[in-house]
Short mmCIF file of C-alpha atoms and ligand atoms in Angstrom, two decimals:
data_model
loop_
_atom_site.label_atom_id
_atom_site.label_comp_id
_atom_site.label_asym_id
_atom_site.label_seq_id
_atom_site.Cartn_x
_atom_site.Cartn_y
_atom_site.Cartn_z
CA MET A 1 -64.52 6.13 101.67
CA ASN A 2 -66.56 8.68 99.55
CA ASN A 3 -64.52 9.98 96.35
CA GLY A 4 -64.95 12.61 94.97
CA ILE A 5 -64.10 16.11 95.60
CA ILE A 6 -65.63 17.00 98.99
CA TYR A 7 -65.00 21.15 98.94
CA SER A 8 -65.00 24.02 96.17
CA HIS A 9 -63.94 27.47 96.72
CA ARG A 10 -63.64 30.28 94.80
CA VAL A 11 -62.07 33.55 95.85
CA ARG A 12 -62.95 35.69 92.25
CA GLU A 13 -60.26 33.60 90.33
CA LEU A 14 -58.31 31.78 92.75
CA GLU A 15 -60.12 28.07 93.24
CA TYR A 16 -59.35 25.97 96.55
CA GLN A 17 -60.67 22.33 95.88
CA VAL A 18 -59.72 18.68 98.00
CA ILE A 19 -60.46 15.86 95.98
CA CYS A 20 -61.26 12.75 98.01
CA GLY A 21 -59.69 9.64 96.59
CA ASP A 22 -56.31 7.76 95.65
CA SER A 23 -53.91 9.91 93.58
CA ASP A 24 -53.60 7.54 91.67
CA ALA A 25 -56.87 7.15 90.18
CA GLU A 26 -58.04 10.82 90.64
CA LEU A 27 -55.13 12.66 88.75
CA CYS A 28 -56.28 11.12 85.85
CA MET A 29 -59.51 13.20 86.03
CA LEU A 30 -56.70 16.32 86.37
CA ALA A 31 -56.69 18.22 82.33
CA PRO A 32 -52.97 17.32 81.04
CA ARG A 33 -50.42 21.21 81.70
CA SER A 34 -53.00 22.53 84.34
CA VAL A 35 -50.54 23.22 87.33
CA ASP A 36 -47.29 25.64 87.84
CA LEU A 37 -46.14 23.52 91.64
CA VAL A 38 -46.40 19.79 92.61
CA ILE A 39 -45.54 19.93 96.40
CA THR A 40 -46.23 16.91 98.46
CA SER A 41 -45.24 14.48 101.18
CA PRO A 42 -45.98 11.32 100.25
CA PRO A 43 -46.38 8.91 102.57
CA TYR A 44 -43.53 7.66 104.41
CA PHE A 45 -42.89 3.56 104.36
CA GLN A 46 -44.67 1.47 106.55
CA GLN A 47 -45.17 4.49 108.94
CA ARG A 48 -49.14 3.22 109.50
CA GLU A 49 -50.48 6.01 111.02
CA TYR A 50 -52.48 6.38 108.10
CA GLY A 51 -54.43 3.11 108.31
CA SER A 52 -54.08 0.17 106.25
CA GLU A 53 -55.41 2.44 103.24
CA GLY A 54 -53.37 4.29 100.39
CA LEU A 55 -49.26 3.75 99.90
CA GLY A 56 -46.93 3.21 102.97
CA ASN A 57 -47.97 -0.27 103.81
CA GLU A 58 -46.46 -1.86 101.20
CA GLU A 59 -43.98 -5.07 101.87
CA THR A 60 -40.71 -3.96 100.41
CA VAL A 61 -39.50 -0.91 100.06
CA GLU A 62 -38.50 -1.44 96.63
CA GLN A 63 -43.02 -1.73 96.39
CA TYR A 64 -43.12 1.24 97.26
CA LEU A 65 -40.65 3.04 95.81
CA GLU A 66 -42.34 1.13 92.76
CA SER A 67 -46.39 1.93 94.23
CA ILE A 68 -44.40 6.41 94.62
CA VAL A 69 -43.04 6.09 90.90
CA THR A 70 -46.61 4.62 88.80
CA THR A 71 -48.49 8.02 91.53
CA PHE A 72 -45.03 10.01 90.04
CA ALA A 73 -45.75 9.73 86.59
CA LYS A 74 -49.45 10.59 86.99
CA VAL A 75 -49.03 13.63 88.36
CA ALA A 76 -45.92 14.71 85.71
CA ARG A 77 -48.94 14.22 83.22
CA VAL A 78 -50.29 17.22 84.80
CA LEU A 79 -47.70 19.59 84.95
CA LYS A 80 -46.94 22.10 82.59
CA PRO A 81 -43.90 22.92 80.23
CA THR A 82 -42.80 25.44 82.86
CA GLY A 83 -43.89 23.72 85.75
CA ASN A 84 -41.41 22.50 89.12
CA ILE A 85 -41.96 19.48 91.27
CA VAL A 86 -41.40 19.10 95.19
CA TYR A 87 -41.28 16.73 96.53
CA ASN A 88 -40.57 15.62 100.67
CA MET A 89 -39.36 11.92 101.79
CA GLY A 90 -38.81 10.42 105.35
CA ASP A 91 -36.37 7.41 105.92
CA LYS A 92 -37.05 4.89 107.83
CA ILE A 93 -34.75 2.61 110.08
CA ILE A 94 -34.68 -1.19 109.76
CA ASP A 95 -33.10 -3.82 111.74
CA GLY A 96 -30.26 -1.16 112.33
CA SER A 97 -30.05 1.14 109.07
CA LEU A 98 -31.18 3.90 107.19
CA GLN A 99 -33.03 2.94 104.17
CA LEU A 100 -31.44 6.42 102.46
CA ILE A 101 -35.31 5.89 100.69
CA PRO A 102 -36.22 9.59 100.02
CA TYR A 103 -32.20 9.61 97.92
CA GLN A 104 -33.73 5.67 96.61
CA PHE A 105 -36.57 7.29 94.90
CA ALA A 106 -34.53 10.86 93.47
CA LEU A 107 -32.32 8.17 91.44
CA LYS A 108 -35.37 6.53 89.85
CA VAL A 109 -36.84 9.44 89.71
CA LEU A 110 -33.57 10.40 87.63
CA ALA A 111 -33.46 6.63 85.77
CA GLU A 112 -37.12 6.49 84.84
CA PHE A 113 -38.00 10.06 84.07
CA ASN A 114 -36.69 12.43 82.23
CA LEU A 115 -36.75 15.78 83.64
CA ARG A 116 -34.45 17.11 86.24
CA LEU A 117 -33.81 17.57 89.07
CA VAL A 118 -33.52 21.28 90.44
CA ASN A 119 -31.70 20.91 93.58
CA ASP A 120 -31.57 18.46 97.09
CA ILE A 121 -33.20 21.34 99.97
CA THR A 122 -32.49 20.63 103.60
CA TRP A 123 -35.31 21.07 105.48
CA VAL A 124 -33.27 21.36 108.69
CA LYS A 125 -35.66 21.09 112.20
CA SER A 126 -34.55 23.39 114.29
CA ASN A 127 -36.64 21.37 117.17
CA PRO A 128 -36.50 17.54 116.20
CA THR A 129 -37.81 15.25 118.82
CA PRO A 130 -36.07 15.55 121.97
CA HIS A 131 -34.98 11.40 122.36
CA GLN A 132 -31.74 10.62 123.13
CA PHE A 133 -30.50 7.74 121.28
CA SER A 134 -26.95 6.12 123.25
CA ARG A 135 -25.37 5.29 119.86
CA ARG A 136 -27.16 7.18 117.39
CA LEU A 137 -27.53 10.84 116.61
CA ILE A 138 -30.93 11.90 116.61
CA SER A 139 -32.11 12.91 112.66
CA SER A 140 -32.92 16.64 112.60
CA THR A 141 -32.61 17.28 108.45
CA GLU A 142 -35.26 15.66 104.98
CA PRO A 143 -34.87 16.75 101.88
CA PHE A 144 -37.08 18.88 99.50
CA PHE A 145 -36.13 17.22 95.97
CA HIS A 146 -36.67 20.02 93.35
CA PHE A 147 -37.16 19.34 89.59
CA ALA A 148 -38.81 20.87 86.65
CA LEU A 149 -39.23 19.17 83.42
CA GLY A 150 -37.32 21.59 81.06
CA ARG A 151 -34.48 23.99 81.69
CA ASP A 152 -37.67 26.47 81.08
CA TYR A 153 -39.01 26.36 84.37
CA TYR A 154 -40.58 28.93 86.23
CA TYR A 155 -38.41 30.63 88.88
CA ASN A 156 -38.81 33.60 91.13
CA ARG A 157 -35.31 33.15 93.11
CA LYS A 158 -35.47 36.71 94.69
CA ALA A 159 -38.83 35.92 96.05
CA PHE A 160 -37.04 33.11 98.22
CA GLN A 161 -36.28 34.22 101.85
CA ARG A 162 -37.07 37.70 100.82
CA ALA A 163 -33.86 39.68 103.33
CA ASP A 164 -31.94 43.21 102.90
CA ARG A 165 -29.37 43.70 100.37
CA LYS A 166 -26.11 43.96 102.33
CA ARG A 167 -25.55 48.18 102.54
CA PRO A 168 -22.76 47.93 100.55
CA SER A 169 -19.29 49.21 102.24
CA LYS A 170 -17.92 53.09 101.63
CA PRO A 171 -15.18 51.61 98.49
CA THR A 172 -11.40 52.57 99.55
CA LYS A 173 -8.46 54.36 97.62
CA LYS A 174 -6.82 51.42 97.76
CA LEU A 175 -9.71 49.31 96.62
CA GLY A 176 -7.75 46.00 94.57
CA ALA A 177 -4.27 48.03 94.88
CA LYS A 178 -3.49 44.10 96.22
CA TYR A 179 -4.72 42.33 93.13
CA ARG A 180 -2.20 44.33 91.29
CA GLU A 181 0.38 43.53 93.15
CA LEU A 182 0.02 39.72 92.76
CA ILE A 183 -1.01 40.36 88.77
CA GLU A 184 2.55 41.84 89.00
CA SER A 185 3.87 38.95 91.12
CA SER A 186 2.79 36.66 88.83
CA SER A 187 4.05 34.28 85.79
CA LEU A 188 1.23 35.47 83.56
CA SER A 189 2.08 36.65 80.29
CA GLN A 190 2.41 40.67 79.70
CA SER A 191 -0.29 40.76 77.52
CA GLU A 192 -2.23 38.61 80.24
CA LYS A 193 -1.95 40.72 83.31
CA ASP A 194 -2.42 43.68 80.91
CA GLY A 195 -6.32 41.89 80.36
CA ALA A 196 -5.94 41.07 84.70
CA HIS A 197 -5.86 45.62 85.35
CA ARG A 198 -8.68 46.25 82.16
CA ALA A 199 -11.16 44.12 84.14
CA LEU A 200 -9.58 44.67 87.64
CA ASP A 201 -10.15 48.39 86.47
CA GLU A 202 -13.75 47.76 85.07
CA VAL A 203 -15.13 45.75 88.57
CA ILE A 204 -13.74 48.65 90.72
CA ASP A 205 -15.88 51.84 88.38
CA ASP A 206 -18.80 48.89 89.54
CA VAL A 207 -18.08 48.90 93.29
CA ARG A 208 -17.92 52.42 93.50
CA LYS A 209 -20.87 53.39 91.14
CA GLY A 210 -22.41 51.20 93.35
CA ARG A 211 -24.29 48.50 90.51
CA ILE A 212 -22.04 45.29 92.80
CA HIS A 213 -21.31 45.00 96.77
CA SER A 214 -17.45 43.62 96.58
CA PHE A 215 -15.92 41.42 94.57
CA ARG A 216 -13.05 38.74 94.16
CA MET A 217 -10.10 37.85 92.08
CA LYS A 218 -8.74 34.33 91.29
CA ILE A 219 -4.93 34.49 88.87
CA ARG A 220 -3.52 31.66 87.59
CA GLY A 221 -1.13 30.05 90.40
CA ILE A 222 -1.80 32.68 93.35
CA HIS A 223 -5.07 31.27 94.06
CA ALA A 224 -5.84 27.66 94.56
CA PRO A 225 -7.48 26.36 91.33
CA ALA A 226 -11.51 25.90 91.88
CA TYR A 227 -12.91 22.08 92.26
CA GLY A 228 -15.84 21.12 91.46
CA GLY A 229 -18.50 21.46 88.82
CA GLN A 230 -20.09 24.25 89.50
CA GLU A 231 -16.79 25.88 89.42
CA GLY A 232 -15.82 24.45 86.06
CA GLY A 233 -16.62 28.11 84.51
CA ARG A 234 -14.07 29.97 86.58
CA LYS A 235 -11.49 27.34 86.34
CA MET A 236 -11.70 27.55 82.81
CA ARG A 237 -11.77 31.23 82.99
CA ILE A 238 -8.53 30.79 84.73
CA GLU A 239 -6.80 28.00 83.06
CA ARG A 240 -8.04 30.86 79.41
CA TYR A 241 -7.33 34.42 80.33
CA GLY A 242 -4.89 33.59 83.26
CA PHE A 243 -7.42 35.11 85.95
CA THR A 244 -11.45 35.23 87.17
CA ILE A 245 -13.36 37.64 88.86
CA ILE A 246 -16.06 37.21 91.32
CA ARG A 247 -18.61 39.41 91.25
CA ILE A 248 -20.79 39.50 94.67
CA THR A 249 -24.08 41.85 94.47
CA GLY A 250 -24.78 41.93 97.61
CA GLU A 251 -27.45 40.08 97.96
CA PRO A 252 -27.96 37.71 100.65
CA LEU A 253 -26.92 34.27 99.34
CA LYS A 254 -30.00 31.69 98.29
CA ARG A 255 -28.58 28.43 99.97
CA ASP A 256 -30.73 25.24 99.61
CA VAL A 257 -31.10 24.26 102.95
CA ILE A 258 -34.55 26.28 105.20
CA GLU A 259 -34.52 26.60 108.74
CA ASN A 260 -37.39 25.23 110.00
CA PRO A 261 -39.81 24.18 114.26
CA VAL A 262 -41.59 20.93 112.99
CA GLU A 263 -44.82 22.18 113.56
CA SER A 264 -48.12 20.79 115.06
CA LEU A 265 -51.74 21.58 114.46
CA PRO A 266 -54.01 22.35 117.86
CA GLY A 267 -57.02 20.07 117.30
CA ASN A 268 -55.01 18.28 114.37
CA ASP A 269 -53.41 15.22 115.43
CA HIS A 270 -52.16 14.55 111.34
CA PRO A 271 -48.49 12.64 112.62
CA ALA A 272 -46.37 14.36 109.55
CA VAL A 273 -47.32 18.00 108.83
CA PHE A 274 -46.28 20.81 106.76
CA PRO A 275 -44.58 23.76 107.72
CA VAL A 276 -46.53 26.27 106.19
CA LYS A 277 -43.96 28.88 106.01
CA VAL A 278 -41.46 26.19 104.12
CA ILE A 279 -43.93 25.80 102.10
CA ARG A 280 -44.61 29.80 101.11
CA GLU A 281 -41.13 30.15 100.77
CA LEU A 282 -41.04 27.12 97.94
CA ILE A 283 -44.64 28.86 96.42
CA ARG A 284 -43.01 32.06 95.36
CA LEU A 285 -39.50 30.28 94.51
CA LEU A 286 -41.63 28.17 92.49
CA CYS A 287 -44.54 29.19 90.99
CA PRO A 288 -46.03 32.18 89.15
CA GLU A 289 -49.20 34.75 91.17
CA GLY A 290 -51.65 33.38 90.65
CA GLY A 291 -50.93 29.67 89.59
CA MET A 292 -52.19 26.38 90.32
CA VAL A 293 -50.27 24.16 92.85
CA LEU A 294 -51.30 20.73 93.28
CA ASP A 295 -50.70 18.84 96.26
CA PRO A 296 -51.37 14.86 95.69
CA TYR A 297 -51.74 13.69 99.39
CA LEU A 298 -53.18 16.57 100.74
CA GLY A 299 -52.99 15.52 104.50
CA SER A 300 -54.00 18.75 106.71
CA GLY A 301 -54.33 20.79 103.80
CA SER A 302 -51.22 22.93 104.79
CA THR A 303 -50.74 23.55 100.30
CA MET A 304 -53.24 24.77 100.30
CA VAL A 305 -53.43 27.26 103.57
CA ALA A 306 -49.92 28.18 102.23
CA ALA A 307 -50.75 28.15 98.54
CA LEU A 308 -54.30 30.93 99.82
CA LEU A 309 -51.37 32.31 101.70
CA GLU A 310 -49.51 33.51 98.33
CA GLY A 311 -52.69 33.92 96.45
CA ARG A 312 -51.65 30.44 94.52
CA SER A 313 -55.07 28.37 93.87
CA CYS A 314 -54.86 24.73 94.79
CA VAL A 315 -55.65 21.49 94.40
CA GLY A 316 -54.93 19.23 97.41
CA ILE A 317 -56.29 14.50 97.08
CA ASP A 318 -55.87 12.48 100.35
CA ILE A 319 -57.23 9.06 100.33
CA SER A 320 -58.13 9.76 104.05
CA ARG A 321 -61.50 11.53 104.42
CA ASP A 322 -61.09 12.01 107.76
CA TYR A 323 -57.70 14.27 106.64
CA CYS A 324 -60.00 15.77 103.29
CA ILE A 325 -62.33 17.24 106.06
CA ASP A 326 -60.10 17.87 108.53
CA ALA A 327 -58.22 20.45 105.07
CA GLN A 328 -61.44 22.07 104.45
CA GLU A 329 -62.11 23.15 107.51
CA ARG A 330 -58.11 24.32 107.99
CA VAL A 331 -58.73 26.23 104.53
CA ARG A 332 -62.25 27.71 105.50
CA ASP A 333 -60.16 29.22 108.80
CA ALA A 334 -57.67 30.49 107.10
CA LEU A 335 -60.19 32.42 104.34
CA GLY A 336 -61.82 33.42 106.75
CA GLU A 337 -58.55 34.96 109.03
CA LEU A 338 -57.74 37.08 106.23
CA SER A 339 -58.62 40.50 106.08
CA VAL A 340 -59.67 41.94 103.30
CA PRO A 341 -57.18 44.55 102.41
CA ALA A 342 -55.08 40.51 102.73
CA MET A 343 -57.54 39.52 100.67
CA GLU A 344 -57.31 42.32 98.14
CA ARG A 345 -53.67 42.26 98.69
CA LEU A 346 -53.78 38.37 96.85
CA LEU A 347 -55.41 38.90 93.86
C1 LIG G 401 -47.14 12.91 104.93
S1 LIG G 401 -49.03 12.93 104.58
C2 LIG G 401 -48.77 14.17 103.95
C3 LIG G 401 -48.71 15.50 104.82
C4 LIG G 401 -49.26 16.60 104.14
N1 LIG G 401 -48.08 16.97 103.46
C5 LIG G 401 -49.51 18.21 105.98
O1 LIG G 401 -48.71 19.06 106.50
O2 LIG G 401 -50.60 17.44 106.77
C6 LIG G 401 -49.39 11.37 103.29
C7 LIG G 401 -50.53 11.42 102.67
O3 LIG G 401 -51.47 10.61 102.26
C8 LIG G 401 -51.90 10.29 102.13
N2 LIG G 401 -52.28 8.88 101.08
C9 LIG G 401 -51.62 7.44 101.63
N3 LIG G 401 -52.14 6.87 99.90
C10 LIG G 401 -52.57 7.72 98.69
C11 LIG G 401 -52.76 8.08 98.25
N4 LIG G 401 -53.14 6.63 97.63
N5 LIG G 401 -53.88 8.71 97.35
C12 LIG G 401 -53.91 9.94 98.15
N6 LIG G 401 -53.32 10.34 99.65
C13 LIG G 401 -52.93 9.44 100.25
C14 LIG G 401 -51.78 9.88 103.91
O4 LIG G 401 -53.58 9.13 104.60
C15 LIG G 401 -51.65 10.81 104.26
O5 LIG G 401 -52.56 11.91 104.53
#
């Protein structure tokens, strides 16, 4: 293995670097607090597809997790305070049983680092490998764990899974009439009823003026109480004021699910390639324009291609020289395929 930078390219202020080497050592060479987004997929436990080098060849799940988490500490060191980390992991069946390795990893990270797990985003593979098992269903999902160092992590919700805003339907004259009846038939006190009618007037006005798409109202004693921690604010308002109003903006709901087929690359035998489309979504969501993306297990270079197409810089590290060369070629091809106007848009 020849360590070091094997590809380095600048396009105006954006830069792309493929580093061949062990992440554990190479990460120490990167400047602290220099990266906006780490997005990666460590080698799976005992898959052995990447040869005997590197991670994944440990004897036990515990040793494997320890190695991944040791490198995770070095990853966290290079992250800006506003930065985000996304780790995608696959599971392993041992003695007929799933090990829940990705979740063991996430719990270990939460126990050992002072950061938060913002989302467990599920990638639904719309074309899983079609072998049928007689006594097991086909696994067709993988988690992408989104961690952030602090509360002020960069986030561009609007840029994620962009879709057209729903057109508001024309509000009818009867808008809110049903809720008025429910307020009157409820056991709220007179002052609570007055407050509920006033809030209803305001939200109906917002709908008529096109500020929001629609709304729902929940009234104490009429509607079932909200469950779960994330519904805590609504529950509190119902208890305190007798009602709560949920304002619906018409923006498509941004769910923690990405459906996308598994990809393979013509002429490239890397066994675990990220779908570039999924990585592009996550880069738009979690990395500012012109920011720096890092993939410490670069593989075939999908993260770098996605970063390039989204106008972000990228550093990638992989222990396999062959994969580094493949990644470099993919990046060169992607650069070559970009038309001049597309390039101008990026920069
Ligand atoms: C799951 S693959 C990444 C695939 C990548 N996301 C893609 O789209 O092609 C994991 C990669 O980690 C690399 N690897 C294993 N141990 C490593 C280490 N200690 N340092 C850097 N890379 C390592 C393997 O060579 C492999 O390419």
